[in-house]
PDB file of C-alpha atoms in Angstrom:
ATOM      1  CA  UNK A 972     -44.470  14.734 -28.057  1.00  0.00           C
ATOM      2  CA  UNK A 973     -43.326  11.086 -27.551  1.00  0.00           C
ATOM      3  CA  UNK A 974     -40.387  11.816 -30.771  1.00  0.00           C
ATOM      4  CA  UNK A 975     -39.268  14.502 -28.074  1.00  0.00           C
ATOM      5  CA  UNK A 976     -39.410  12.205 -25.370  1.00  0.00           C
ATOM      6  CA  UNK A 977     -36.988   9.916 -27.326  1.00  0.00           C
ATOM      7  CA  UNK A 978     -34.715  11.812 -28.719  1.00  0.00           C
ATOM      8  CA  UNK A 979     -34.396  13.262 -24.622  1.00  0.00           C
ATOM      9  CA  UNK A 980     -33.775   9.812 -23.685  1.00  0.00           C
ATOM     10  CA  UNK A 981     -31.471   8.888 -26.227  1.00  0.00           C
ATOM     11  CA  UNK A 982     -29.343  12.345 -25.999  1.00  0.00           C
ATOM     12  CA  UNK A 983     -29.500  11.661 -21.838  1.00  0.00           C
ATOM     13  CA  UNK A 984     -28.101   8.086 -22.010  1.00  0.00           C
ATOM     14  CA  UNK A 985     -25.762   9.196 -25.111  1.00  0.00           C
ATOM     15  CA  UNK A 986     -24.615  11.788 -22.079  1.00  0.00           C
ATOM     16  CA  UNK A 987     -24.272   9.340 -19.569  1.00  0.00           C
ATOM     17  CA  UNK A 988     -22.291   6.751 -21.764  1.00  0.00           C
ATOM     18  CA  UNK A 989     -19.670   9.460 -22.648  1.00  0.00           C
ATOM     19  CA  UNK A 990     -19.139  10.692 -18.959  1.00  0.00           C
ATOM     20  CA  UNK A 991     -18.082   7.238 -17.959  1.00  0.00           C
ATOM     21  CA  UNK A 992     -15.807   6.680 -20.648  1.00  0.00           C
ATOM     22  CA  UNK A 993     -13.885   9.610 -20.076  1.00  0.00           C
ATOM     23  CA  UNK A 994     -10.281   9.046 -18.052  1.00  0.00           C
ATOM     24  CA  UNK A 995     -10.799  10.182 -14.439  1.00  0.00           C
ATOM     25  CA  UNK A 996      -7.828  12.223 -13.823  1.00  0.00           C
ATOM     26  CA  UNK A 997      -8.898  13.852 -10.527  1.00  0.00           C
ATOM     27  CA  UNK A 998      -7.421  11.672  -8.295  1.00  0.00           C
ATOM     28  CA  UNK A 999      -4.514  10.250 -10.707  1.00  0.00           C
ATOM     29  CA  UNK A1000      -1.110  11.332 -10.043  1.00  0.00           C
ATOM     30  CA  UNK A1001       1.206  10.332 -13.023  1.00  0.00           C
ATOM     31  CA  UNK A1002       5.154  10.605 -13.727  1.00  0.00           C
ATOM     32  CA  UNK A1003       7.140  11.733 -16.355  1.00  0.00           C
ATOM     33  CA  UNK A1004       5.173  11.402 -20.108  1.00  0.00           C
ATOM     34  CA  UNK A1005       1.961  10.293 -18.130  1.00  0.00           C
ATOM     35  CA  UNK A1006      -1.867  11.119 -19.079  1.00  0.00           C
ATOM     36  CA  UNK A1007      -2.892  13.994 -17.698  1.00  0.00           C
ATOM     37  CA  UNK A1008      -5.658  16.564 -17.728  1.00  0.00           C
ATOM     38  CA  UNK A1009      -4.954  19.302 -14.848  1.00  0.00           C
ATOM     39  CA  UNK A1010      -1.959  20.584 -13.598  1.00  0.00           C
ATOM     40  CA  UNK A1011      -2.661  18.547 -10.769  1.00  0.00           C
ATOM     41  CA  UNK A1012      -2.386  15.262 -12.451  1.00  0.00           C
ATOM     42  CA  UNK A1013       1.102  14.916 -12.627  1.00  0.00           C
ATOM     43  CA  UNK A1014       3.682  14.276  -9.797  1.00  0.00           C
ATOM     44  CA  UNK A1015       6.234  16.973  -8.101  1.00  0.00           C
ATOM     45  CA  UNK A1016       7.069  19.940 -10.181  1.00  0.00           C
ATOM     46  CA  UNK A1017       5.800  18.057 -13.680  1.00  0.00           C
ATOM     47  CA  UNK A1018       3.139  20.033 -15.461  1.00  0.00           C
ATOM     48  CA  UNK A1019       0.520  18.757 -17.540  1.00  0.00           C
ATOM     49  CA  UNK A1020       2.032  19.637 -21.807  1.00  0.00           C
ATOM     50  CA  UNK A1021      -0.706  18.427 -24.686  1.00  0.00           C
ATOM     51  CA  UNK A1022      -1.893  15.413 -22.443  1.00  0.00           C
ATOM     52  CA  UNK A1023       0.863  14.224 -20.897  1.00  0.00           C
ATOM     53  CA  UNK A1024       2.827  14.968 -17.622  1.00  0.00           C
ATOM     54  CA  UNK A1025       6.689  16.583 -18.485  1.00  0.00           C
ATOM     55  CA  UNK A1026       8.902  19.319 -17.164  1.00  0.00           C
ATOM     56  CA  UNK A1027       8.473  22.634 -16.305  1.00  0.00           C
ATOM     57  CA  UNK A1028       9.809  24.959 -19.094  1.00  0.00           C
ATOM     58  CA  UNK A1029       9.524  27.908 -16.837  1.00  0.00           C
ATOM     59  CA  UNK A1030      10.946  26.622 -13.728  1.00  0.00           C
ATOM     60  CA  UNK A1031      13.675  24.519 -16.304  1.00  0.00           C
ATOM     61  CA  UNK A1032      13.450  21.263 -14.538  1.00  0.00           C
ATOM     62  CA  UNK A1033      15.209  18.062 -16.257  1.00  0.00           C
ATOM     63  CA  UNK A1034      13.182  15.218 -14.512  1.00  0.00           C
ATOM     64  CA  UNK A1035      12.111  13.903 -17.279  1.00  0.00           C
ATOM     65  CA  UNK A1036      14.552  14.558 -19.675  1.00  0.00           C
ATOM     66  CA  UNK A1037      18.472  15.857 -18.747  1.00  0.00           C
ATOM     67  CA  UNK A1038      20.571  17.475 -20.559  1.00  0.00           C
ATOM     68  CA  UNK A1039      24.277  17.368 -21.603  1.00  0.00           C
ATOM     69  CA  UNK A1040      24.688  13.931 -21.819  1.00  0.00           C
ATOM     70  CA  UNK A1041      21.087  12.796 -21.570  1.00  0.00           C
ATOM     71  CA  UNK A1042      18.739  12.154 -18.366  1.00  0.00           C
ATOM     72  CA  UNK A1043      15.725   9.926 -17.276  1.00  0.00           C
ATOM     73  CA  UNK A1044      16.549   6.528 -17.323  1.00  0.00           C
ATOM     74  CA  UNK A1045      20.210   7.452 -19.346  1.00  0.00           C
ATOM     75  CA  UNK A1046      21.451  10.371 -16.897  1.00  0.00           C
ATOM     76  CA  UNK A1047      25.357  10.485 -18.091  1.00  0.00           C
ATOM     77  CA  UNK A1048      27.826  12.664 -16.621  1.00  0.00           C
ATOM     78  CA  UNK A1049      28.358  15.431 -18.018  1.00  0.00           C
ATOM     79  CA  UNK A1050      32.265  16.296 -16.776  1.00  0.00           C
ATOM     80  CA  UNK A1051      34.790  15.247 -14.085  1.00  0.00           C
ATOM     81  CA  UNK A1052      35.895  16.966 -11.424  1.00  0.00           C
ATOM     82  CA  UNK A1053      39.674  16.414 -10.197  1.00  0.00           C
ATOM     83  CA  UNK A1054      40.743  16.712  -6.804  1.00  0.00           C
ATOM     84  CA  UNK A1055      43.402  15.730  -4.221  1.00  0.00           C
ATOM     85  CA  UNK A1056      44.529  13.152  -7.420  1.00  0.00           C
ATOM     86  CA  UNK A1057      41.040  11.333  -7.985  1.00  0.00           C
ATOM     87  CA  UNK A1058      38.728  12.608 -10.414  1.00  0.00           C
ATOM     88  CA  UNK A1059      35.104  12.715 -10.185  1.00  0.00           C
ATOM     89  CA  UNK A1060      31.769  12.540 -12.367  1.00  0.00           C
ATOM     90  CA  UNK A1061      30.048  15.571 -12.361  1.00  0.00           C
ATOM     91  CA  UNK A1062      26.335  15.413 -13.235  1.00  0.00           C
ATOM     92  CA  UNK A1063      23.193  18.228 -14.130  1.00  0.00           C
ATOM     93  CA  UNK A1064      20.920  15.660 -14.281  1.00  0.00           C
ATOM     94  CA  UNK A1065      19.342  12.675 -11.838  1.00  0.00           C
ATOM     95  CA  UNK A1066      16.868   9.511 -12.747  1.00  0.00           C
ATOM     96  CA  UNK A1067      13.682  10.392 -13.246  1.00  0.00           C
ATOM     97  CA  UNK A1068      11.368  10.601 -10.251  1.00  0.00           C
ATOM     98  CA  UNK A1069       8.685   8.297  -9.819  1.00  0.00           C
ATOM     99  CA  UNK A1070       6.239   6.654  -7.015  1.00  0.00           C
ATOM    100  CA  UNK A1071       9.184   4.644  -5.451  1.00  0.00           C
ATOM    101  CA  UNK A1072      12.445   6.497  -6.522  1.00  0.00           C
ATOM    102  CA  UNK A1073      15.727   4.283  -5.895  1.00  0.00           C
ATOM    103  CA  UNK A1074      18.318   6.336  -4.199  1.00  0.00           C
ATOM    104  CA  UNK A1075      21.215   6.539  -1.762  1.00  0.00           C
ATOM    105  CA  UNK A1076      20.673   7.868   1.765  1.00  0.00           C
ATOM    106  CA  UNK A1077      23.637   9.984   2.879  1.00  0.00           C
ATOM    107  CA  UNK A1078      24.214  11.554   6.181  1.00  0.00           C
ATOM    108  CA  UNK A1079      24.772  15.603   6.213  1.00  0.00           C
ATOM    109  CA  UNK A1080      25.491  17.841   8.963  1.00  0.00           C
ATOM    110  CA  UNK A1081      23.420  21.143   7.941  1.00  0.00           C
ATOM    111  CA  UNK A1082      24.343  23.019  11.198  1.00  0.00           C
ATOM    112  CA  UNK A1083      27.081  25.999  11.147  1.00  0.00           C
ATOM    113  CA  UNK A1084      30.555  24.405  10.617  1.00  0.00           C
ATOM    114  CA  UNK A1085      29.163  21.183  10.130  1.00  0.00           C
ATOM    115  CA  UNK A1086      30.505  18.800   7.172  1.00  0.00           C
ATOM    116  CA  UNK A1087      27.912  20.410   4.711  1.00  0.00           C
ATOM    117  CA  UNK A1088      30.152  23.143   4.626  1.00  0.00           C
ATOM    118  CA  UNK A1089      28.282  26.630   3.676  1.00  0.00           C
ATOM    119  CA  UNK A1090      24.544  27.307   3.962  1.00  0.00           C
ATOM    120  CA  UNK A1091      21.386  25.883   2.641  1.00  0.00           C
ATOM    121  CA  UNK A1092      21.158  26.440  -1.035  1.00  0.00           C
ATOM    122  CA  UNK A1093      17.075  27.240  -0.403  1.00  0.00           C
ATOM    123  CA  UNK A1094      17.359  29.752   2.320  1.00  0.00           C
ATOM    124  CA  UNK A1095      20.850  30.793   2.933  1.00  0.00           C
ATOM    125  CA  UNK A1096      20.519  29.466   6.337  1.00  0.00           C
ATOM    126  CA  UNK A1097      21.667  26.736   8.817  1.00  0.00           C
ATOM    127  CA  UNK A1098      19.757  24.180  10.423  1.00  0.00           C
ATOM    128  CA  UNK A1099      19.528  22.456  12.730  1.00  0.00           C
ATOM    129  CA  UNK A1100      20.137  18.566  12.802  1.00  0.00           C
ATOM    130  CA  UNK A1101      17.488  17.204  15.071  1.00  0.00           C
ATOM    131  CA  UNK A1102      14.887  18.548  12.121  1.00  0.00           C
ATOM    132  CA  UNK A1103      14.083  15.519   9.519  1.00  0.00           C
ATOM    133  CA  UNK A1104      15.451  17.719   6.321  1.00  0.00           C
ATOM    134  CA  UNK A1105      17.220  16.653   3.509  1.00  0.00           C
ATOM    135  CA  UNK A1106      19.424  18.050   0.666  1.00  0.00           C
ATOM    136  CA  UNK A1107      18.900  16.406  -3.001  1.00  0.00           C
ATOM    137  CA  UNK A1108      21.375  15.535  -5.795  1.00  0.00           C
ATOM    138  CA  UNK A1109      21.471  18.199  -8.686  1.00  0.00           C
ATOM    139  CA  UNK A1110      19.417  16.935 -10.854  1.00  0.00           C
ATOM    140  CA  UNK A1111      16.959  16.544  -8.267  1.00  0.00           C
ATOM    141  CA  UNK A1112      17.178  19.499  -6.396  1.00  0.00           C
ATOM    142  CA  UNK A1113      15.767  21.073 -10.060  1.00  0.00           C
ATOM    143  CA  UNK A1114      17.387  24.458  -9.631  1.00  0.00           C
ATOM    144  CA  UNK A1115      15.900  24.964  -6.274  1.00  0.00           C
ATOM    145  CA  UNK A1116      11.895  24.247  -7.397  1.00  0.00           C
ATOM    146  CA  UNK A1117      12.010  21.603  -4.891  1.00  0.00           C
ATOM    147  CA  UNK A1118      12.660  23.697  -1.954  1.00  0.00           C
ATOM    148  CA  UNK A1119      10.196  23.516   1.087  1.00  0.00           C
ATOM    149  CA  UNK A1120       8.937  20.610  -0.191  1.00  0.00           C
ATOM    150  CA  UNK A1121       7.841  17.169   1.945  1.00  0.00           C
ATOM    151  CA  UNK A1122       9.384  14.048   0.861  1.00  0.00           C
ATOM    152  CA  UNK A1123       8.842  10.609   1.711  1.00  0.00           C
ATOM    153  CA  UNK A1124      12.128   8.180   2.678  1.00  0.00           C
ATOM    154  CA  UNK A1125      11.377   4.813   3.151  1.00  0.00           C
ATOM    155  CA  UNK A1126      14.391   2.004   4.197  1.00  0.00           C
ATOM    156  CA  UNK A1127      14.636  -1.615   3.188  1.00  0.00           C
ATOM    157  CA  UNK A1128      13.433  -1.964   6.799  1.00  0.00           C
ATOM    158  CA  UNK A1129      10.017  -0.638   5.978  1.00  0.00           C
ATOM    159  CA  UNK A1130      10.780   2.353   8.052  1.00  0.00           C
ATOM    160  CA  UNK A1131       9.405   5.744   6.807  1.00  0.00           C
ATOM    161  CA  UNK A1132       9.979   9.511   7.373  1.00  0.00           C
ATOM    162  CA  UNK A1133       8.572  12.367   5.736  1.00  0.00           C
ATOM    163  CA  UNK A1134      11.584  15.065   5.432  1.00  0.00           C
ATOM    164  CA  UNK A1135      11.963  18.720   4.448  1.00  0.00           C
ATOM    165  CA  UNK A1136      14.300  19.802   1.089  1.00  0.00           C
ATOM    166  CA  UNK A1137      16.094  22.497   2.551  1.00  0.00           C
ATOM    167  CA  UNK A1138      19.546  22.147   0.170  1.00  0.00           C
ATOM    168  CA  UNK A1139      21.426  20.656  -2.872  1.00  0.00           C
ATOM    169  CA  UNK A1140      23.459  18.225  -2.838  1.00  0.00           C
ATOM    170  CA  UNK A1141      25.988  19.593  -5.543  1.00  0.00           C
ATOM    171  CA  UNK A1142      26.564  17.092  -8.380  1.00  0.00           C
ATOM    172  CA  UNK A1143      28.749  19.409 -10.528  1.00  0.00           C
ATOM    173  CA  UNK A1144      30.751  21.158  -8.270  1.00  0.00           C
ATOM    174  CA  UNK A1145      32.663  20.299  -4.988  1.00  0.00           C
ATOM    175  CA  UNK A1146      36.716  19.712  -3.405  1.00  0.00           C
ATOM    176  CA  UNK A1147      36.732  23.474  -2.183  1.00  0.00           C
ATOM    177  CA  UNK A1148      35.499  25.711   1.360  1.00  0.00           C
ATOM    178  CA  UNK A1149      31.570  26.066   0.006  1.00  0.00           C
ATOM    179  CA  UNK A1150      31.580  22.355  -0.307  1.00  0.00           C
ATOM    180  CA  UNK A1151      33.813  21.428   3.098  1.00  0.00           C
ATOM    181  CA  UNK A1152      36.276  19.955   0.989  1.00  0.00           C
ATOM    182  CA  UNK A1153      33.620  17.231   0.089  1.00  0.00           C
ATOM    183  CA  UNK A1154      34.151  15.728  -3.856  1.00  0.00           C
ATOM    184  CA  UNK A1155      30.663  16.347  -5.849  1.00  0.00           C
ATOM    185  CA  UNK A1156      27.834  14.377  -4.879  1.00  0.00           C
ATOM    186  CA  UNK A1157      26.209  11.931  -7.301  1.00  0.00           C
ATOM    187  CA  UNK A1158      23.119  11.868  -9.014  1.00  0.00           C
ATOM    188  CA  UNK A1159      21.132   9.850  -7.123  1.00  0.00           C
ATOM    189  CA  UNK A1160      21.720  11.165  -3.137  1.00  0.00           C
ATOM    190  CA  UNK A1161      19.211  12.076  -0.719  1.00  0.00           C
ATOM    191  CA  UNK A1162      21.669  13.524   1.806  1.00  0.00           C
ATOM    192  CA  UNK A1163      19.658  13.520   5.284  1.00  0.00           C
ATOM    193  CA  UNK A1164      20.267  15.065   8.829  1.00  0.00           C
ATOM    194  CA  UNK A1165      20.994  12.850  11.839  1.00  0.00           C
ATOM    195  CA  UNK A1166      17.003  12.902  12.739  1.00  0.00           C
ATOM    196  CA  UNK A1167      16.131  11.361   9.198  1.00  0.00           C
ATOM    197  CA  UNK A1168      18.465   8.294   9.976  1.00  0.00           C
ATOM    198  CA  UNK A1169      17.194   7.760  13.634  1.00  0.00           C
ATOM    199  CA  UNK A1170      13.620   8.023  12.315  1.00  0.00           C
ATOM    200  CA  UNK A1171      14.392   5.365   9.498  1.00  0.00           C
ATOM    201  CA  UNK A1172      16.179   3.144  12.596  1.00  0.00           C
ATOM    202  CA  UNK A1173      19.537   3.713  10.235  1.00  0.00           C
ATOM    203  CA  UNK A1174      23.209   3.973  12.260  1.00  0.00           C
ATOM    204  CA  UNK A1175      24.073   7.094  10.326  1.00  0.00           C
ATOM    205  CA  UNK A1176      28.150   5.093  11.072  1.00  0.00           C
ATOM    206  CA  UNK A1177      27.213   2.762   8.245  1.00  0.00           C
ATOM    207  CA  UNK A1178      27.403   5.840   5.668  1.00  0.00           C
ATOM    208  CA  UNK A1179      25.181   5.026   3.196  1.00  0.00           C
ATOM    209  CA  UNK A1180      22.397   2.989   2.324  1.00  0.00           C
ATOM    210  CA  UNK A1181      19.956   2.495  -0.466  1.00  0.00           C
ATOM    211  CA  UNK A1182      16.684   3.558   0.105  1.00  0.00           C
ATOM    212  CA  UNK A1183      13.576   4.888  -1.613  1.00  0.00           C
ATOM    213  CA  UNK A1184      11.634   8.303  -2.049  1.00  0.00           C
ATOM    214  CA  UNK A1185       9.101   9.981  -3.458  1.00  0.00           C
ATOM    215  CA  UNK A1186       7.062  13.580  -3.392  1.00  0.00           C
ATOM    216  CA  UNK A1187       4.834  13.616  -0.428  1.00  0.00           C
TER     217      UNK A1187
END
């Protein structure tokens, strides 16, 4: 009787010793090639792969890895686009998204003859501009997977807003009616409506600024 007791001890405090050890995942949310153990361990549209957050092969994301002509950290362009005499870099890919992802804040008109030119990639619709939505570069629009989501913008002024992905902001194509005449965007534009500026306190005049973002 008092082996039994023991051995119950030692196998309960053997128990407890290994619960604590393990990583707590529950309320970790990790980036690109991060630890994970549930799906829900890993940022955005990253799904947890043999223990560590990457993309999607399903939905064919490039977040954390690009392709023709690399991605992450190394997204290179992967063509030019000529037009009106000035050629462009055209790009499938963005840098990878993180907590605090640098970017440049654009301002896009997503109403009906506006300078976005043709309708929202997501719904085939127009919106209007007094909403806090957003369109994202190629690479980070991820073939649409992105689509109805929230994300957070944050300015240099400490400002934040949380905004809507409603379109792409076309990185490989661009210079014809779908794209209002508009040369291709590059790989690192958030391109918001006029109410994403006001709520950041931005003059939408200056054009662009840097700013930061992040899933919500």
């Amino acid at each position: 009787m008092g082996k039994s007791l023991v051995s119950l001890a030692s196998l309960s405090l053997l128990t407890f010793f290994c619960t604590i050890s393990l990583p707590l995942f529950s309320n970790a949310i990790s980036q690109c090639n991060g630890p994970c153990g549930t799906l829900d361990d890993c940022d955005g549209q990253l799904i947890c792969i043999n223990g560590k957050c990457n993309d999607d092969p399903d939905v064919g994301t490039h977040i954390c890895k690009g392709e023709e002509g690399g991605g992450g950290g190394n997204c290179q362009p992967s063509g030019t686009l000529t037009c009106q005499g000035n050629s462009y870099p055209t790009y499938k890919c963005s840098p990878p998204v993180t907590s605090s992802t640098q970017a440049r804040l654009t301002n896009n008109d997503f109403s009906e003859g506006g300078d976005g030119g043709g309708p929202s990639e997501c719904d085939g619709q127009y919106h209007d501009n007094s909403k806090p939505i957003v369109a994202l570069s190629t690479g980070w629009y991820s073939g649409g997977s992105r689509c109805g989501k929230m994300i957070r913008i944050t300015a240099n002024n400490g400002r934040s807003v949380l905004a809507q992905v409603v379109d792409e902001c076309d990185s490989m194509r661009g210079c014809d009616e779908e794209h209002a005449g508009q040369p291709p965007c590059d790989n690192n534009i958030v391109d918001g409506s006029d109410d994403v500026w006001s709520a950041l306190g931005l003059d939408k005049e200056i054009g662009i600024v840097d700013v930061t973002w992040s899933m919500s």
